[in-house]
PDB file of C-alpha atoms in Angstrom:
ATOM      1  CA  UNK A 802      23.764  -5.047   8.814  1.00 75.00           C
ATOM      2  CA  UNK A 803      21.046  -3.720   6.571  1.00 80.00           C
ATOM      3  CA  UNK A 804      18.799  -5.695   4.187  1.00 78.00           C
ATOM      4  CA  UNK A 805      19.702  -5.937   0.494  1.00 78.00           C
ATOM      5  CA  UNK A 806      17.086  -3.323  -0.407  1.00 82.00           C
ATOM      6  CA  UNK A 807      16.471  -0.467   1.989  1.00 90.00           C
ATOM      7  CA  UNK A 808      15.673   3.240   2.026  1.00 94.00           C
ATOM      8  CA  UNK A 809      18.533   5.616   2.721  1.00 93.00           C
ATOM      9  CA  UNK A 810      17.795   9.258   3.334  1.00 95.00           C
ATOM     10  CA  UNK A 811      17.376  12.113   5.780  1.00 95.00           C
ATOM     11  CA  UNK A 812      16.526  11.399   9.398  1.00 96.00           C
ATOM     12  CA  UNK A 813      14.217  14.065  10.802  1.00 95.00           C
ATOM     13  CA  UNK A 814      13.716  15.454  14.282  1.00 94.00           C
ATOM     14  CA  UNK A 815      10.220  16.775  13.764  1.00 94.00           C
ATOM     15  CA  UNK A 816       8.938  20.215  12.794  1.00 96.00           C
ATOM     16  CA  UNK A 817      10.051  23.549  14.229  1.00 95.00           C
ATOM     17  CA  UNK A 818       6.950  24.791  16.116  1.00 96.00           C
ATOM     18  CA  UNK A 819       7.944  28.420  15.546  1.00 96.00           C
ATOM     19  CA  UNK A 820       8.654  28.433  11.813  1.00 95.00           C
ATOM     20  CA  UNK A 821       7.071  25.230  10.523  1.00 95.00           C
ATOM     21  CA  UNK A 822      10.381  24.183   8.987  1.00 94.00           C
ATOM     22  CA  UNK A 823      11.551  20.604   8.731  1.00 93.00           C
ATOM     23  CA  UNK A 824      14.192  19.720  11.332  1.00 94.00           C
ATOM     24  CA  UNK A 825      16.733  17.370   9.773  1.00 93.00           C
ATOM     25  CA  UNK A 826      19.530  15.507  11.544  1.00 94.00           C
ATOM     26  CA  UNK A 827      22.963  16.837  10.579  1.00 92.00           C
ATOM     27  CA  UNK A 828      25.045  13.727  11.240  1.00 90.00           C
ATOM     28  CA  UNK A 829      28.171  15.161   9.607  1.00 87.00           C
ATOM     29  CA  UNK A 830      27.954  18.330  11.703  1.00 87.00           C
ATOM     30  CA  UNK A 831      28.844  20.650   8.818  1.00 89.00           C
ATOM     31  CA  UNK A 832      25.617  22.643   8.970  1.00 86.00           C
ATOM     32  CA  UNK A 833      24.491  21.405   5.548  1.00 88.00           C
ATOM     33  CA  UNK A 834      22.058  18.577   4.843  1.00 89.00           C
ATOM     34  CA  UNK A 835      23.374  16.473   1.976  1.00 87.00           C
ATOM     35  CA  UNK A 836      24.145  12.867   1.059  1.00 89.00           C
ATOM     36  CA  UNK A 837      26.777  12.638   3.799  1.00 91.00           C
ATOM     37  CA  UNK A 838      23.921  12.843   6.308  1.00 92.00           C
ATOM     38  CA  UNK A 839      21.899  10.047   4.708  1.00 94.00           C
ATOM     39  CA  UNK A 840      21.195   7.011   6.853  1.00 94.00           C
ATOM     40  CA  UNK A 841      18.856   4.030   7.080  1.00 96.00           C
ATOM     41  CA  UNK A 842      15.240   5.225   7.223  1.00 96.00           C
ATOM     42  CA  UNK A 843      13.281   2.081   6.359  1.00 95.00           C
ATOM     43  CA  UNK A 844      13.060  -1.141   4.383  1.00 94.00           C
ATOM     44  CA  UNK A 845      10.648  -2.387   1.746  1.00 92.00           C
ATOM     45  CA  UNK A 846      11.425  -6.010   2.588  1.00 91.00           C
ATOM     46  CA  UNK A 847       8.561  -7.499   4.654  1.00 93.00           C
ATOM     47  CA  UNK A 848       9.191  -9.402   7.859  1.00 94.00           C
ATOM     48  CA  UNK A 849       6.323 -11.748   7.105  1.00 97.00           C
ATOM     49  CA  UNK A 850       4.343 -12.933   4.087  1.00 97.00           C
ATOM     50  CA  UNK A 851       1.155 -14.885   4.593  1.00 98.00           C
ATOM     51  CA  UNK A 852      -1.879 -16.217   2.841  1.00 98.00           C
ATOM     52  CA  UNK A 853      -4.827 -18.511   3.398  1.00 98.00           C
ATOM     53  CA  UNK A 854      -7.537 -20.205   1.378  1.00 98.00           C
ATOM     54  CA  UNK A 855     -10.824 -21.392   2.859  1.00 98.00           C
ATOM     55  CA  UNK A 856     -13.039 -23.767   0.880  1.00 98.00           C
ATOM     56  CA  UNK A 857     -16.489 -24.718   2.178  1.00 98.00           C
ATOM     57  CA  UNK A 858     -19.246 -26.836   0.672  1.00 96.00           C
ATOM     58  CA  UNK A 859     -22.861 -27.300   1.697  1.00 96.00           C
ATOM     59  CA  UNK A 860     -25.180 -29.395  -0.426  1.00 93.00           C
ATOM     60  CA  UNK A 861     -24.935 -27.887  -3.909  1.00 94.00           C
ATOM     61  CA  UNK A 862     -23.260 -24.663  -2.794  1.00 97.00           C
ATOM     62  CA  UNK A 863     -19.537 -23.983  -2.567  1.00 98.00           C
ATOM     63  CA  UNK A 864     -17.702 -21.030  -1.060  1.00 98.00           C
ATOM     64  CA  UNK A 865     -14.089 -19.896  -1.445  1.00 98.00           C
ATOM     65  CA  UNK A 866     -12.239 -17.180   0.457  1.00 98.00           C
ATOM     66  CA  UNK A 867      -8.658 -16.314  -0.478  1.00 98.00           C
ATOM     67  CA  UNK A 868      -6.607 -13.747   1.424  1.00 98.00           C
ATOM     68  CA  UNK A 869      -3.002 -12.669   1.463  1.00 97.00           C
ATOM     69  CA  UNK A 870      -0.853 -10.028   3.087  1.00 97.00           C
ATOM     70  CA  UNK A 871       2.478  -8.953   4.428  1.00 96.00           C
ATOM     71  CA  UNK A 872       3.826  -7.081   7.418  1.00 97.00           C
ATOM     72  CA  UNK A 873       6.864  -5.199   8.639  1.00 95.00           C
ATOM     73  CA  UNK A 874       7.630  -3.475   5.335  1.00 94.00           C
ATOM     74  CA  UNK A 875       7.812   0.232   4.558  1.00 95.00           C
ATOM     75  CA  UNK A 876       6.646   2.242   1.554  1.00 94.00           C
ATOM     76  CA  UNK A 877       8.247   5.471   0.372  1.00 92.00           C
ATOM     77  CA  UNK A 878       5.520   7.914  -0.635  1.00 89.00           C
ATOM     78  CA  UNK A 879       6.964   9.465  -3.802  1.00 85.00           C
ATOM     79  CA  UNK A 880       3.883  10.936  -5.478  1.00 82.00           C
ATOM     80  CA  UNK A 881       4.224  14.114  -3.395  1.00 74.00           C
ATOM     81  CA  UNK A 882       7.525  15.104  -5.020  1.00 72.00           C
ATOM     82  CA  UNK A 883       7.225  18.359  -6.959  1.00 67.00           C
ATOM     83  CA  UNK A 884       9.715  17.120  -9.568  1.00 66.00           C
ATOM     84  CA  UNK A 885       7.383  14.332 -10.726  1.00 65.00           C
ATOM     85  CA  UNK A 886       4.498  14.465 -13.173  1.00 61.00           C
ATOM     86  CA  UNK A 887       2.363  12.695 -10.587  1.00 60.00           C
ATOM     87  CA  UNK A 888       3.028  15.526  -8.091  1.00 64.00           C
ATOM     88  CA  UNK A 889       0.141  15.444  -5.665  1.00 70.00           C
ATOM     89  CA  UNK A 890      -0.299  15.824  -1.952  1.00 74.00           C
ATOM     90  CA  UNK A 891      -2.207  13.279   0.068  1.00 81.00           C
ATOM     91  CA  UNK A 892      -4.682  14.689   2.547  1.00 85.00           C
ATOM     92  CA  UNK A 893      -2.611  13.375   5.447  1.00 88.00           C
ATOM     93  CA  UNK A 894       0.200  15.849   4.655  1.00 88.00           C
ATOM     94  CA  UNK A 895      -2.193  18.795   4.936  1.00 88.00           C
ATOM     95  CA  UNK A 896      -4.415  17.634   7.754  1.00 90.00           C
ATOM     96  CA  UNK A 897      -1.506  17.541  10.213  1.00 92.00           C
ATOM     97  CA  UNK A 898       0.679  20.298   8.750  1.00 94.00           C
ATOM     98  CA  UNK A 899       2.135  23.298  10.580  1.00 95.00           C
ATOM     99  CA  UNK A 900      -0.054  26.384  10.112  1.00 94.00           C
ATOM    100  CA  UNK A 901       0.891  28.926  12.773  1.00 95.00           C
ATOM    101  CA  UNK A 902       3.568  29.479  15.442  1.00 95.00           C
ATOM    102  CA  UNK A 903       3.111  27.108  18.347  1.00 94.00           C
ATOM    103  CA  UNK A 904       1.586  24.280  16.317  1.00 94.00           C
ATOM    104  CA  UNK A 905       2.862  20.853  17.317  1.00 93.00           C
ATOM    105  CA  UNK A 906       2.458  19.391  13.834  1.00 93.00           C
ATOM    106  CA  UNK A 907       3.605  16.120  12.333  1.00 93.00           C
ATOM    107  CA  UNK A 908       4.391  17.642   8.931  1.00 93.00           C
ATOM    108  CA  UNK A 909       5.983  20.989   7.979  1.00 94.00           C
ATOM    109  CA  UNK A 910       4.178  23.991   6.518  1.00 94.00           C
ATOM    110  CA  UNK A 911       2.657  23.934   3.035  1.00 89.00           C
ATOM    111  CA  UNK A 912       5.450  26.134   1.664  1.00 89.00           C
ATOM    112  CA  UNK A 913       8.069  23.881   3.221  1.00 89.00           C
ATOM    113  CA  UNK A 914       6.437  20.811   1.698  1.00 86.00           C
ATOM    114  CA  UNK A 915       6.739  22.333  -1.771  1.00 83.00           C
ATOM    115  CA  UNK A 916      10.179  23.934  -1.533  1.00 85.00           C
ATOM    116  CA  UNK A 917      12.263  21.778   0.816  1.00 87.00           C
ATOM    117  CA  UNK A 918      13.513  18.772  -1.133  1.00 85.00           C
ATOM    118  CA  UNK A 919      14.841  17.214   2.079  1.00 88.00           C
ATOM    119  CA  UNK A 920      11.246  16.245   2.874  1.00 89.00           C
ATOM    120  CA  UNK A 921      10.986  14.043  -0.228  1.00 88.00           C
ATOM    121  CA  UNK A 922      14.023  11.998   0.794  1.00 90.00           C
ATOM    122  CA  UNK A 923      13.342  11.820   4.514  1.00 94.00           C
ATOM    123  CA  UNK A 924      11.718   9.430   6.953  1.00 96.00           C
ATOM    124  CA  UNK A 925       8.598  11.637   6.861  1.00 94.00           C
ATOM    125  CA  UNK A 926       7.597   9.992   3.588  1.00 94.00           C
ATOM    126  CA  UNK A 927       8.333   6.480   4.864  1.00 96.00           C
ATOM    127  CA  UNK A 928       5.081   4.789   5.866  1.00 95.00           C
ATOM    128  CA  UNK A 929       3.919   1.431   7.109  1.00 96.00           C
ATOM    129  CA  UNK A 930       3.259  -0.776   4.090  1.00 94.00           C
ATOM    130  CA  UNK A 931       1.706  -3.705   5.952  1.00 96.00           C
ATOM    131  CA  UNK A 932      -1.588  -4.882   4.518  1.00 96.00           C
ATOM    132  CA  UNK A 933      -4.056  -7.715   4.289  1.00 98.00           C
ATOM    133  CA  UNK A 934      -6.187  -8.194   1.196  1.00 97.00           C
ATOM    134  CA  UNK A 935      -9.154 -10.416   0.618  1.00 98.00           C
ATOM    135  CA  UNK A 936      -8.213 -11.311  -2.921  1.00 97.00           C
ATOM    136  CA  UNK A 937     -11.313 -13.339  -3.707  1.00 98.00           C
ATOM    137  CA  UNK A 938     -14.711 -14.206  -2.299  1.00 98.00           C
ATOM    138  CA  UNK A 939     -16.555 -16.655  -4.523  1.00 98.00           C
ATOM    139  CA  UNK A 940     -19.929 -18.336  -4.132  1.00 98.00           C
ATOM    140  CA  UNK A 941     -20.972 -21.088  -6.520  1.00 97.00           C
ATOM    141  CA  UNK A 942     -23.947 -23.347  -7.104  1.00 96.00           C
ATOM    142  CA  UNK A 943     -23.857 -26.761  -8.806  1.00 92.00           C
ATOM    143  CA  UNK A 944     -26.985 -27.959 -10.565  1.00 88.00           C
ATOM    144  CA  UNK A 945     -28.425 -31.141  -8.985  1.00 89.00           C
ATOM    145  CA  UNK A 946     -27.331 -34.353 -10.724  1.00 83.00           C
ATOM    146  CA  UNK A 947     -30.904 -35.434 -11.385  1.00 82.00           C
ATOM    147  CA  UNK A 948     -31.587 -32.244 -13.307  1.00 83.00           C
ATOM    148  CA  UNK A 949     -28.297 -32.520 -15.209  1.00 76.00           C
ATOM    149  CA  UNK A 950     -29.258 -36.009 -16.402  1.00 79.00           C
ATOM    150  CA  UNK A 951     -32.539 -34.635 -17.643  1.00 80.00           C
ATOM    151  CA  UNK A 952     -30.706 -31.907 -19.568  1.00 80.00           C
ATOM    152  CA  UNK A 953     -28.132 -34.339 -20.922  1.00 80.00           C
ATOM    153  CA  UNK A 954     -25.129 -32.653 -19.334  1.00 83.00           C
ATOM    154  CA  UNK A 955     -22.565 -33.858 -16.790  1.00 84.00           C
ATOM    155  CA  UNK A 956     -21.957 -30.601 -14.949  1.00 84.00           C
ATOM    156  CA  UNK A 957     -23.244 -27.053 -14.621  1.00 88.00           C
ATOM    157  CA  UNK A 958     -21.966 -24.547 -12.104  1.00 93.00           C
ATOM    158  CA  UNK A 959     -22.802 -20.863 -11.802  1.00 95.00           C
ATOM    159  CA  UNK A 960     -20.835 -18.522  -9.587  1.00 97.00           C
ATOM    160  CA  UNK A 961     -20.285 -14.943  -8.531  1.00 98.00           C
ATOM    161  CA  UNK A 962     -16.955 -13.557  -7.398  1.00 98.00           C
ATOM    162  CA  UNK A 963     -15.611 -10.418  -5.715  1.00 98.00           C
ATOM    163  CA  UNK A 964     -11.909 -10.005  -6.510  1.00 97.00           C
ATOM    164  CA  UNK A 965      -9.648  -7.474  -4.738  1.00 96.00           C
ATOM    165  CA  UNK A 966     -12.593  -5.710  -3.116  1.00 95.00           C
ATOM    166  CA  UNK A 967     -11.292  -5.449   0.446  1.00 96.00           C
ATOM    167  CA  UNK A 968      -7.969  -4.094   1.710  1.00 96.00           C
ATOM    168  CA  UNK A 969      -7.015  -3.579   5.344  1.00 97.00           C
ATOM    169  CA  UNK A 970      -4.058  -1.228   5.791  1.00 96.00           C
ATOM    170  CA  UNK A 971      -3.009   1.980   7.520  1.00 94.00           C
ATOM    171  CA  UNK A 972      -1.171   3.183   4.410  1.00 94.00           C
ATOM    172  CA  UNK A 973      -2.825   6.417   3.147  1.00 90.00           C
ATOM    173  CA  UNK A 974      -1.917   5.853  -0.514  1.00 88.00           C
ATOM    174  CA  UNK A 975      -4.093   4.150  -3.100  1.00 87.00           C
ATOM    175  CA  UNK A 976      -2.770   0.598  -2.945  1.00 91.00           C
ATOM    176  CA  UNK A 977       0.003  -0.810  -0.735  1.00 91.00           C
ATOM    177  CA  UNK A 978       0.202  -3.928  -2.902  1.00 88.00           C
ATOM    178  CA  UNK A 979       1.144  -2.219  -6.185  1.00 75.00           C
ATOM    179  CA  UNK A 980       3.688  -0.080  -4.337  1.00 68.00           C
ATOM    180  CA  UNK A 981       5.255  -3.134  -2.746  1.00 57.00           C
ATOM    181  CA  UNK A 982       5.724  -5.059  -5.981  1.00 59.00           C
ATOM    182  CA  UNK A 983       7.223  -2.494  -8.376  1.00 60.00           C
ATOM    183  CA  UNK A 984      10.192  -4.311  -9.921  1.00 62.00           C
ATOM    184  CA  UNK A 985      11.986  -1.029 -10.675  1.00 63.00           C
ATOM    185  CA  UNK A 986      11.878   0.190  -7.104  1.00 76.00           C
ATOM    186  CA  UNK A 987      10.226  -2.105  -4.620  1.00 85.00           C
ATOM    187  CA  UNK A 988       8.306  -0.176  -2.006  1.00 90.00           C
ATOM    188  CA  UNK A 989       8.369   3.181  -3.828  1.00 90.00           C
ATOM    189  CA  UNK A 990       4.891   4.568  -4.528  1.00 88.00           C
ATOM    190  CA  UNK A 991       5.065   6.618  -7.725  1.00 83.00           C
ATOM    191  CA  UNK A 992       1.317   6.868  -8.132  1.00 79.00           C
ATOM    192  CA  UNK A 993       0.735   3.638  -9.998  1.00 78.00           C
ATOM    193  CA  UNK A 994      -2.823   2.634 -10.822  1.00 83.00           C
ATOM    194  CA  UNK A 995      -4.196   0.497  -7.975  1.00 88.00           C
ATOM    195  CA  UNK A 996      -5.302  -3.100  -8.358  1.00 90.00           C
ATOM    196  CA  UNK A 997      -8.753  -3.026  -9.951  1.00 92.00           C
ATOM    197  CA  UNK A 998     -11.758  -4.318  -8.073  1.00 94.00           C
ATOM    198  CA  UNK A 999     -13.633  -6.909 -10.086  1.00 96.00           C
ATOM    199  CA  UNK A1000     -17.200  -8.187  -9.815  1.00 97.00           C
ATOM    200  CA  UNK A1001     -17.521 -11.314 -11.927  1.00 96.00           C
ATOM    201  CA  UNK A1002     -20.195 -13.843 -12.786  1.00 97.00           C
ATOM    202  CA  UNK A1003     -19.532 -17.090 -14.578  1.00 96.00           C
ATOM    203  CA  UNK A1004     -20.925 -20.383 -15.754  1.00 92.00           C
ATOM    204  CA  UNK A1005     -19.117 -23.699 -16.146  1.00 89.00           C
ATOM    205  CA  UNK A1006     -20.802 -26.267 -18.358  1.00 86.00           C
ATOM    206  CA  UNK A1007     -19.711 -29.866 -18.986  1.00 85.00           C
ATOM    207  CA  UNK A1008     -21.175 -32.347 -21.481  1.00 84.00           C
TER     208      UNK A1008
END
């Protein structure tokens, strides 16, 4: 059986090298591509979720590394639909598009990408959503106890942190994480704003 949440749409057979048209599988055999030809084309449910935290200390310094990720899930690239306000084409759809007869292209011609709605509901917009993110790298320094006694405090720590700075993924969209966690359509990338990168500095003081 299929997972609870999965993508159902048009199965493709590549691009016609002569015309640049999308070749869709006609499972019903009626010569028309419609909902009766829809089938399983991917799933947003990951096969694996993982995470790790590394804490290190050396003298007065401390270091924290936190990472997380998931694998085996798909993302439906929906920002390239011409019926959406976020209509935009990623470079990948143009870099490997059909341009002239004889081209062995991954994606159909530019005109086909705009006018053929079968593309927007096909496996051509289903992409690997696996990713690994380094969510936080933090380096801290604790003031020596002898100096804290002199200052009349019990603790002082300064730190710098890089949050959400590094993402490792093959997904060509902006952020595989925001696409994977949309509660209204898990795994559907509608052009949401990506997770912001944050450079932070802080001070913790105890009396």
